[in-house]
Short mmCIF file of C-alpha atoms in Angstrom, two decimals:
data_model
loop_
_atom_site.label_atom_id
_atom_site.label_comp_id
_atom_site.label_asym_id
_atom_site.label_seq_id
_atom_site.Cartn_x
_atom_site.Cartn_y
_atom_site.Cartn_z
CA UNK A 1 -11.56 2.79 -5.40
CA UNK A 2 -9.53 4.23 -8.39
CA UNK A 3 -6.80 6.71 -8.54
CA UNK A 4 -5.05 8.19 -11.46
CA UNK A 5 -1.28 8.62 -11.30
CA UNK A 6 1.33 9.88 -13.89
CA UNK A 7 3.71 7.39 -15.17
CA UNK A 8 6.52 9.87 -15.74
CA UNK A 9 8.41 9.64 -12.46
CA UNK A 10 12.09 11.02 -12.51
CA UNK A 11 14.53 8.18 -12.96
CA UNK A 12 17.15 9.44 -10.67
CA UNK A 13 16.22 8.47 -6.94
CA UNK A 14 16.77 10.73 -4.12
CA UNK A 15 14.93 9.95 -0.98
CA UNK A 16 11.89 12.18 -1.98
CA UNK A 17 10.63 12.91 -5.49
CA UNK A 18 8.45 16.24 -6.14
CA UNK A 19 6.20 16.11 -9.16
CA UNK A 20 3.97 18.82 -10.05
CA UNK A 21 1.68 17.16 -12.75
CA UNK A 22 -0.05 20.52 -13.43
CA UNK A 23 2.77 21.85 -15.36
CA UNK A 24 3.16 21.67 -19.00
CA UNK A 25 6.09 19.21 -18.69
CA UNK A 26 3.66 16.48 -17.44
CA UNK A 27 0.60 16.89 -19.09
CA UNK A 28 -2.03 14.30 -17.87
CA UNK A 29 -2.81 12.75 -21.05
CA UNK A 30 -1.83 9.20 -22.48
CA UNK A 31 1.06 8.66 -20.00
CA UNK A 32 -1.97 8.41 -17.02
CA UNK A 33 -2.89 4.86 -16.07
CA UNK A 34 -5.44 3.50 -13.85
CA UNK A 35 -4.43 1.65 -10.81
CA UNK A 36 -6.91 0.02 -8.32
CA UNK A 37 -5.59 -0.37 -4.65
CA UNK A 38 -7.10 -1.53 -1.55
CA UNK A 39 -10.50 0.11 -0.07
CA UNK A 40 -9.28 3.32 1.35
CA UNK A 41 -8.45 3.70 4.96
CA UNK A 42 -10.12 7.10 6.13
CA UNK A 43 -12.34 9.74 5.19
CA UNK A 44 -13.28 9.47 1.56
CA UNK A 45 -13.46 13.54 1.46
CA UNK A 46 -9.97 13.71 2.90
CA UNK A 47 -7.94 16.30 1.08
CA UNK A 48 -4.80 14.09 0.85
CA UNK A 49 -4.39 10.63 -0.08
CA UNK A 50 -1.42 8.37 1.10
CA UNK A 51 -0.51 5.82 -1.33
CA UNK A 52 1.59 3.01 0.02
CA UNK A 53 3.36 0.25 -2.16
CA UNK A 54 4.45 -2.65 0.14
CA UNK A 55 4.99 -6.24 0.53
CA UNK A 56 3.81 -8.36 3.51
CA UNK A 57 7.61 -9.90 3.95
CA UNK A 58 9.19 -6.63 3.67
CA UNK A 59 11.37 -5.73 6.87
CA UNK A 60 10.85 -1.70 6.26
CA UNK A 61 7.27 -2.02 5.44
CA UNK A 62 6.87 -3.82 8.96
CA UNK A 63 8.79 -1.14 10.59
CA UNK A 64 6.57 1.41 8.86
CA UNK A 65 3.38 -0.24 10.10
CA UNK A 66 4.66 -0.90 13.50
CA UNK A 67 5.70 2.81 14.04
CA UNK A 68 4.98 5.65 11.66
CA UNK A 69 1.67 4.48 10.37
CA UNK A 70 0.13 4.24 13.83
CA UNK A 71 1.01 7.96 14.51
CA UNK A 72 -0.01 8.87 11.19
CA UNK A 73 -3.54 7.26 11.81
CA UNK A 74 -3.84 9.13 15.00
CA UNK A 75 -2.83 12.74 13.63
CA UNK A 76 -4.19 12.50 10.24
CA UNK A 77 -6.40 9.78 9.22
CA UNK A 78 -8.32 9.87 12.26
CA UNK A 79 -9.00 13.66 12.14
CA UNK A 80 -10.03 13.65 8.31
CA UNK A 81 -6.82 14.82 6.70
CA UNK A 82 -5.27 11.84 5.10
CA UNK A 83 -6.52 8.63 3.77
CA UNK A 84 -4.63 5.41 2.82
CA UNK A 85 -4.61 3.07 0.16
CA UNK A 86 -2.21 0.24 -0.09
CA UNK A 87 -0.87 -1.33 -3.41
CA UNK A 88 0.66 -4.94 -3.44
CA UNK A 89 4.04 -4.98 -4.72
CA UNK A 90 5.06 -8.71 -3.76
CA UNK A 91 8.98 -8.04 -4.29
CA UNK A 92 9.64 -11.31 -2.27
CA UNK A 93 7.87 -13.79 -4.33
CA UNK A 94 5.08 -16.32 -4.32
CA UNK A 95 4.58 -16.30 -0.23
CA UNK A 96 4.06 -12.54 -0.62
CA UNK A 97 1.74 -12.73 -3.58
CA UNK A 98 -0.25 -15.53 -1.33
CA UNK A 99 -0.62 -12.94 1.62
CA UNK A 100 -1.87 -10.27 -0.95
CA UNK A 101 -4.41 -12.70 -1.94
CA UNK A 102 -5.69 -13.70 1.13
CA UNK A 103 -6.01 -9.82 2.05
CA UNK A 104 -8.19 -9.33 -0.84
CA UNK A 105 -10.34 -12.43 0.20
CA UNK A 106 -10.69 -10.60 3.49
CA UNK A 107 -11.59 -7.41 1.67
CA UNK A 108 -14.48 -9.29 -0.01
CA UNK A 109 -15.87 -9.77 3.80
CA UNK A 110 -15.33 -6.05 4.57
CA UNK A 111 -12.13 -6.87 6.84
CA UNK A 112 -9.45 -5.86 4.81
CA UNK A 113 -7.52 -3.51 6.99
CA UNK A 114 -8.31 -6.10 9.99
CA UNK A 115 -6.53 -8.60 7.93
CA UNK A 116 -3.74 -6.46 6.97
CA UNK A 117 -2.92 -5.53 10.42
CA UNK A 118 -2.88 -9.10 11.45
CA UNK A 119 -0.55 -9.89 8.89
CA UNK A 120 2.13 -7.15 9.69
CA UNK A 121 1.51 -8.02 13.65
CA UNK A 122 2.49 -11.54 12.85
CA UNK A 123 5.83 -10.61 10.61
CA UNK A 124 8.40 -12.96 10.95
CA UNK A 125 11.05 -11.65 8.55
CA UNK A 126 11.62 -11.97 4.78
CA UNK A 127 11.81 -15.61 2.93
CA UNK A 128 11.67 -17.40 6.42
CA UNK A 129 8.69 -19.61 5.25
CA UNK A 130 6.22 -17.91 7.90
CA UNK A 131 3.64 -17.24 5.17
CA UNK A 132 2.08 -20.63 4.51
CA UNK A 133 -1.92 -21.55 3.58
CA UNK A 134 -1.87 -22.61 7.01
CA UNK A 135 -0.47 -19.71 8.87
CA UNK A 136 -2.90 -17.48 6.37
CA UNK A 137 -5.79 -19.69 7.59
CA UNK A 138 -4.90 -18.86 11.15
CA UNK A 139 -4.78 -14.91 10.49
CA UNK A 140 -7.87 -15.46 8.84
CA UNK A 141 -9.39 -16.72 12.19
CA UNK A 142 -7.78 -13.84 14.09
CA UNK A 143 -9.26 -11.22 11.89
CA UNK A 144 -12.90 -12.64 12.27
CA UNK A 145 -13.23 -14.11 8.69
CA UNK A 146 -16.08 -16.39 7.38
CA UNK A 147 -13.65 -19.33 7.01
CA UNK A 148 -15.79 -21.05 4.69
CA UNK A 149 -15.86 -18.19 2.41
CA UNK A 150 -12.20 -17.40 2.91
CA UNK A 151 -11.28 -20.95 2.12
CA UNK A 152 -13.36 -20.84 -1.45
CA UNK A 153 -11.79 -17.54 -2.19
CA UNK A 154 -8.02 -18.46 -1.44
CA UNK A 155 -8.31 -21.95 -3.04
CA UNK A 156 -9.88 -20.51 -6.62
CA UNK A 157 -6.79 -17.92 -6.61
CA UNK A 158 -9.67 -15.45 -7.86
CA UNK A 159 -7.41 -12.58 -6.76
CA UNK A 160 -4.22 -13.75 -8.36
CA UNK A 161 -4.52 -11.83 -11.43
CA UNK A 162 -5.27 -8.51 -9.48
CA UNK A 163 -2.27 -9.00 -7.40
CA UNK A 164 -0.23 -9.92 -10.26
CA UNK A 165 -1.47 -6.85 -12.36
CA UNK A 166 -0.82 -4.60 -9.40
CA UNK A 167 2.97 -5.47 -9.23
CA UNK A 168 3.51 -5.14 -12.98
CA UNK A 169 1.45 -1.69 -13.44
CA UNK A 170 3.29 -0.32 -10.31
CA UNK A 171 6.70 -1.05 -12.06
CA UNK A 172 5.24 0.78 -14.84
CA UNK A 173 4.91 4.01 -13.18
CA UNK A 174 8.37 3.74 -11.63
CA UNK A 175 8.10 1.99 -8.25
CA UNK A 176 10.84 -0.59 -7.62
CA UNK A 177 11.27 -0.75 -3.88
CA UNK A 178 9.38 -1.46 -0.80
CA UNK A 179 7.76 0.66 0.96
CA UNK A 180 7.24 3.36 -1.42
CA UNK A 181 4.79 6.33 -0.91
CA UNK A 182 3.21 9.10 -2.99
CA UNK A 183 1.61 11.69 -0.95
CA UNK A 184 -0.99 13.58 -3.22
CA UNK A 185 -3.93 16.11 -3.07
CA UNK A 186 -4.91 15.20 -6.61
CA UNK A 187 -2.77 17.90 -8.26
CA UNK A 188 0.59 18.03 -6.53
CA UNK A 189 2.65 14.76 -5.73
CA UNK A 190 5.36 13.67 -3.53
CA UNK A 191 7.06 10.57 -3.74
CA UNK A 192 8.77 9.08 -0.51
CA UNK A 193 11.09 6.12 -0.71
CA UNK A 194 11.70 3.70 2.13
CA UNK A 195 10.87 3.96 5.99
CA UNK A 196 11.71 7.62 6.38
CA UNK A 197 11.61 9.31 9.94
CA UNK A 198 7.93 10.31 11.05
CA UNK A 199 8.98 13.95 10.30
CA UNK A 200 9.46 13.39 6.44
CA UNK A 201 5.86 12.23 6.23
CA UNK A 202 4.76 15.29 8.34
CA UNK A 203 6.73 17.86 6.69
CA UNK A 204 5.37 16.52 3.40
CA UNK A 205 1.89 16.48 4.40
CA UNK A 206 2.03 19.95 5.87
CA UNK A 207 3.87 21.07 2.64
CA UNK A 208 0.92 19.91 0.28
CA UNK A 209 -2.08 20.69 2.69
CA UNK A 210 -1.46 24.30 2.81
#
């Protein structure tokens, strides 16, 4: 699944950025790049898309996952209004990149979101050593992966380049913190930085979907 996002994101960083990419100030020409994220969660025909940039060790990503995300799923994803795409942004180093690779090994078996949830459900802090090859193996068991296929995938590092590219290209469009979000209807885009209150996401969704 590919989405096209404008590179020109404002340099000043308030809590929310509002970008109207149909204006003459931001023409969708050579500044547009191609970012490939996770398998979408939700209806492919949903009118809105929530793009999330996260790190599996990030404290505020974990808090978003355990609180706001569940409510957004119930209210907007399950009802067909919103779909979610996750982008790897491993700020916390090699352990985060390894966990991201493991999530894509799960995606190869059609279990990306199951493994994604298992990772956050077992979150144990930033740079505390909880992400290891052994712990990721255990999470693969919990998620119901074919372990032989998983081992071949993770040992070959076949998704490492993909994860590194996600990190680099996300920086190129102005992502510099986790979690970061863009909510878009394909024309109008709002950027939200940090684990903001649920109401921030609701107000943004309602303002765009009209």
